[in-house]
mmCIF file of C-alpha atoms in Angstrom:
data_model
loop_
_atom_site.group_PDB
_atom_site.id
_atom_site.type_symbol
_atom_site.label_atom_id
_atom_site.label_comp_id
_atom_site.label_asym_id
_atom_site.label_seq_id
_atom_site.Cartn_x
_atom_site.Cartn_y
_atom_site.Cartn_z
ATOM 1 C CA SER H 1 -128.749 60.955 -96.621
ATOM 2 C CA GLU H 2 -129.052 63.273 -99.603
ATOM 3 C CA LYS H 3 -126.404 65.631 -98.237
ATOM 4 C CA GLY H 4 -123.959 62.753 -97.613
ATOM 5 C CA SER H 5 -124.556 61.406 -101.105
ATOM 6 C CA SER H 6 -124.001 64.858 -102.584
ATOM 7 C CA PHE H 7 -120.692 65.196 -100.738
ATOM 8 C CA ALA H 8 -119.579 61.740 -101.897
ATOM 9 C CA ASP H 9 -120.514 62.561 -105.490
ATOM 10 C CA GLN H 10 -118.618 65.859 -105.355
ATOM 11 C CA LEU H 11 -115.570 64.185 -103.810
ATOM 12 C CA LEU H 12 -115.583 61.469 -106.469
ATOM 13 C CA ASN H 13 -115.989 64.060 -109.223
ATOM 14 C CA ASN H 14 -113.068 66.130 -107.882
ATOM 15 C CA LEU H 15 -110.874 63.022 -107.544
ATOM 16 C CA GLN H 16 -111.638 61.996 -111.124
ATOM 17 C CA ARG H 17 -110.834 65.477 -112.403
ATOM 18 C CA GLY H 18 -107.604 65.635 -110.384
ATOM 19 C CA LEU H 19 -106.475 62.169 -111.500
ATOM 20 C CA SER H 20 -107.153 63.049 -115.138
ATOM 21 C CA GLY H 21 -104.636 65.902 -114.787
ATOM 22 C CA GLU H 22 -107.002 68.894 -114.969
ATOM 23 C CA GLY H 23 -105.030 70.768 -112.325
ATOM 24 C CA GLY H 24 -101.604 70.037 -113.793
ATOM 25 C CA TYR H 25 -98.973 67.385 -113.187
ATOM 26 C CA GLU H 26 -98.248 68.406 -109.570
ATOM 27 C CA MET H 27 -101.926 68.192 -108.644
ATOM 28 C CA LYS H 28 -102.265 64.793 -110.318
ATOM 29 C CA THR H 29 -99.642 63.428 -107.907
ATOM 30 C CA VAL H 30 -101.504 64.961 -104.947
ATOM 31 C CA PHE H 31 -104.761 63.316 -106.036
ATOM 32 C CA GLN H 32 -102.982 59.972 -106.533
ATOM 33 C CA ASN H 33 -101.728 60.223 -102.940
ATOM 34 C CA ILE H 34 -105.250 61.068 -101.696
ATOM 35 C CA MET H 35 -106.666 58.091 -103.581
ATOM 36 C CA GLY H 36 -103.933 55.823 -102.187
ATOM 37 C CA ALA H 37 -104.712 56.989 -98.642
ATOM 38 C CA PHE H 38 -108.382 56.120 -99.160
ATOM 39 C CA LEU H 39 -107.670 52.648 -100.486
ATOM 40 C CA LEU H 40 -104.727 51.518 -98.362
ATOM 41 C CA ASN H 41 -104.373 52.132 -94.657
ATOM 42 C CA GLU H 42 -101.118 51.170 -92.991
ATOM 43 C CA SER H 43 -100.635 52.269 -89.411
ATOM 44 C CA VAL H 44 -98.003 51.659 -86.736
ATOM 45 C CA TYR H 45 -100.911 51.139 -84.346
ATOM 46 C CA MET H 46 -102.449 48.294 -86.363
ATOM 47 C CA PRO H 47 -100.422 45.165 -87.197
ATOM 48 C CA LEU H 48 -102.726 44.479 -90.176
ATOM 49 C CA GLN H 49 -102.807 45.953 -93.644
ATOM 50 C CA HIS H 50 -106.202 47.364 -94.617
ATOM 51 C CA PHE H 51 -107.413 47.839 -98.190
ATOM 52 C CA VAL H 52 -110.713 49.263 -99.443
ATOM 53 C CA PHE H 53 -112.217 48.346 -102.824
ATOM 54 C CA PRO H 54 -115.264 50.343 -103.970
ATOM 55 C CA VAL H 55 -116.222 48.722 -107.293
ATOM 56 C CA GLU H 56 -119.087 48.050 -109.631
ATOM 57 C CA LEU H 57 -119.570 44.336 -110.320
ATOM 58 C CA PHE H 58 -121.977 43.175 -113.035
ATOM 59 C CA GLY H 59 -123.850 46.468 -112.750
ATOM 60 C CA ARG H 60 -124.128 46.285 -108.956
ATOM 61 C CA GLN H 61 -122.324 48.547 -106.529
ATOM 62 C CA MET H 62 -120.015 46.647 -104.222
ATOM 63 C CA PHE H 63 -117.953 47.788 -101.291
ATOM 64 C CA SER H 64 -115.203 45.489 -100.139
ATOM 65 C CA GLU H 65 -112.564 45.639 -97.426
ATOM 66 C CA MET H 66 -109.558 43.393 -97.075
ATOM 67 C CA TRP H 67 -107.578 42.948 -93.861
ATOM 68 C CA VAL H 68 -104.230 41.136 -94.201
ATOM 69 C CA ASP H 69 -101.987 39.737 -91.498
ATOM 70 C CA PRO H 70 -98.658 39.350 -93.326
ATOM 71 C CA ASP H 71 -96.924 37.891 -90.251
ATOM 72 C CA CYS H 72 -99.351 35.064 -89.523
ATOM 73 C CA GLY H 73 -96.697 32.413 -90.260
ATOM 74 C CA LYS H 74 -94.248 33.832 -87.720
ATOM 75 C CA ARG H 75 -96.727 33.196 -84.917
ATOM 76 C CA ASN H 76 -97.843 29.787 -86.191
ATOM 77 C CA GLY H 77 -94.439 28.245 -86.861
ATOM 78 C CA ALA H 78 -92.412 28.154 -90.062
ATOM 79 C CA ASP H 79 -93.459 26.058 -93.019
ATOM 80 C CA PRO H 80 -90.950 23.354 -94.011
ATOM 81 C CA ASP H 81 -91.076 24.657 -97.615
ATOM 82 C CA GLY H 82 -90.222 28.182 -96.461
ATOM 83 C CA GLU H 83 -93.448 29.644 -97.915
ATOM 84 C CA LYS H 84 -94.788 32.746 -96.150
ATOM 85 C CA MET H 85 -98.226 32.336 -94.563
ATOM 86 C CA ARG H 86 -100.822 35.122 -94.726
ATOM 87 C CA LYS H 87 -104.235 35.384 -93.152
ATOM 88 C CA LEU H 88 -106.871 37.510 -94.873
ATOM 89 C CA LEU H 89 -110.357 38.691 -94.093
ATOM 90 C CA ILE H 90 -112.263 39.980 -97.105
ATOM 91 C CA LYS H 91 -115.628 41.597 -96.455
ATOM 92 C CA PHE H 92 -118.051 42.200 -99.346
ATOM 93 C CA ASP H 93 -121.235 44.236 -99.267
ATOM 94 C CA ILE H 94 -122.999 43.864 -102.619
ATOM 95 C CA LYS H 95 -126.009 46.136 -103.111
ATOM 96 C CA ASP H 96 -129.296 44.174 -103.150
ATOM 97 C CA VAL H 97 -127.393 40.905 -102.540
ATOM 98 C CA GLY H 98 -125.978 41.127 -99.013
ATOM 99 C CA PHE H 99 -122.896 40.811 -96.833
ATOM 100 C CA PHE H 100 -120.214 38.161 -97.325
ATOM 101 C CA ASP H 101 -117.144 37.401 -95.191
ATOM 102 C CA LEU H 102 -114.264 35.409 -96.664
ATOM 103 C CA ILE H 103 -111.547 34.211 -94.292
ATOM 104 C CA LEU H 104 -108.478 32.926 -96.095
ATOM 105 C CA LEU H 105 -105.288 31.277 -94.930
ATOM 106 C CA HIS H 106 -102.794 31.448 -97.814
ATOM 107 C CA GLN H 107 -99.412 29.773 -98.068
ATOM 108 C CA GLY H 108 -97.696 29.221 -101.394
ATOM 109 C CA ASN H 109 -100.360 27.760 -103.664
ATOM 110 C CA LYS H 110 -102.387 26.284 -100.777
ATOM 111 C CA LEU H 111 -105.549 27.861 -99.377
ATOM 112 C CA ASP H 112 -107.895 27.257 -96.492
ATOM 113 C CA LEU H 113 -111.170 29.125 -97.071
ATOM 114 C CA GLN H 114 -114.165 29.955 -94.950
ATOM 115 C CA LEU H 115 -117.056 31.827 -96.564
ATOM 116 C CA ARG H 116 -119.933 33.277 -94.581
ATOM 117 C CA TYR H 117 -122.811 34.217 -96.869
ATOM 118 C CA PRO H 118 -126.354 35.652 -96.470
ATOM 119 C CA GLU H 119 -128.943 33.143 -95.259
ATOM 120 C CA LYS H 120 -131.097 33.610 -98.353
ATOM 121 C CA TYR H 121 -128.433 31.795 -100.431
ATOM 122 C CA GLN H 122 -128.419 28.601 -98.365
ATOM 123 C CA MET H 123 -130.149 26.684 -101.174
ATOM 124 C CA MET H 124 -127.257 27.588 -103.508
ATOM 125 C CA GLU H 125 -124.468 26.272 -101.265
ATOM 126 C CA LYS H 126 -123.459 23.473 -103.682
ATOM 127 C CA GLU H 127 -123.178 25.943 -106.588
ATOM 128 C CA ILE H 128 -121.186 28.390 -104.434
ATOM 129 C CA LYS H 129 -118.804 25.617 -103.357
ATOM 130 C CA LYS H 130 -118.363 24.433 -106.946
ATOM 131 C CA GLY H 131 -117.731 27.991 -108.195
ATOM 132 C CA ILE H 132 -115.116 28.691 -105.512
ATOM 133 C CA THR H 133 -113.336 25.390 -106.170
ATOM 134 C CA GLU H 134 -113.233 26.057 -109.929
ATOM 135 C CA LEU H 135 -111.948 29.616 -109.384
ATOM 136 C CA VAL H 136 -109.194 28.423 -107.040
ATOM 137 C CA ASN H 137 -108.135 25.604 -109.390
ATOM 138 C CA ARG H 138 -108.215 27.855 -112.472
ATOM 139 C CA ASN H 139 -105.708 30.150 -110.730
ATOM 140 C CA GLY H 140 -103.239 27.336 -110.001
ATOM 141 C CA MET H 141 -104.096 27.085 -106.309
ATOM 142 C CA VAL H 142 -105.125 24.129 -104.159
ATOM 143 C CA CYS H 143 -108.020 24.464 -101.744
ATOM 144 C CA GLN H 144 -107.124 22.258 -98.780
ATOM 145 C CA LYS H 145 -110.152 23.189 -96.671
ATOM 146 C CA LEU H 146 -113.378 24.879 -97.732
ATOM 147 C CA PHE H 147 -116.010 25.713 -95.159
ATOM 148 C CA LEU H 148 -119.259 27.489 -96.083
ATOM 149 C CA THR H 149 -121.791 28.773 -93.592
ATOM 150 C CA LYS H 150 -124.838 30.992 -93.693
ATOM 151 C CA SER H 151 -124.676 34.019 -91.459
ATOM 152 C CA SER H 152 -126.928 36.913 -90.569
ATOM 153 C CA VAL H 153 -124.227 38.791 -88.639
ATOM 154 C CA PRO H 154 -120.906 39.912 -90.187
ATOM 155 C CA VAL H 155 -117.779 38.480 -88.586
ATOM 156 C CA THR H 156 -115.816 40.919 -86.428
ATOM 157 C CA LEU H 157 -112.170 41.770 -86.894
ATOM 158 C CA SER H 158 -111.346 40.491 -83.396
ATOM 159 C CA GLU H 159 -112.865 37.074 -84.194
ATOM 160 C CA VAL H 160 -110.527 36.580 -87.126
ATOM 161 C CA PHE H 161 -107.452 38.360 -85.720
ATOM 162 C CA PRO H 162 -107.617 37.996 -81.908
ATOM 163 C CA GLN H 163 -103.911 38.857 -81.538
ATOM 164 C CA ILE H 164 -104.539 42.540 -82.311
ATOM 165 C CA TYR H 165 -106.378 42.867 -79.009
ATOM 166 C CA GLU H 166 -103.978 40.667 -77.068
ATOM 167 C CA ARG H 167 -101.198 43.221 -77.713
ATOM 168 C CA LYS H 168 -98.827 40.475 -78.816
ATOM 169 C CA ASN H 169 -97.572 42.226 -81.918
ATOM 170 C CA ALA H 170 -98.518 45.869 -81.393
ATOM 171 C CA ILE H 171 -95.951 48.635 -81.416
ATOM 172 C CA ASN H 172 -95.793 50.951 -78.416
ATOM 173 C CA VAL H 173 -95.345 54.494 -79.715
ATOM 174 C CA LYS H 174 -95.968 56.368 -76.442
ATOM 175 C CA ILE H 175 -93.423 59.009 -75.487
#
């Protein structure tokens, strides 16, 4: 809505002014903390780390969220090499392009990837696969498994991280 957009624009403008130091050094620190709270959410109630990335990519607005399970390896057994295993869900919403879900299992320099992309890009699956493989290799990683699938419905958090609803690693903070 127009009112919501106006509020978002005003908030962004005030954050930019505060981060540039217009209100003094003390206020700059306050605005840095506000910005950090927007972009990183860590809670004792949620065993996952949550990051938000509002960016502009090649002239298109993109909103992305990343959910990280830093303790995935503890539940799935230790790696003989001692490398920590992490499971990630990265959700992209690119304006005029669509929704993407990237599920990543990362350990050392090894990756297992699953990408769910909008149905309208099914004809480009070979190019997408080639681009991902080149990107992974260029960054010194090895893609052990790569699974691409078209999807019209975004993946849910509980599909990727079922343990958060099984209460296996939640912290009870009731008094």
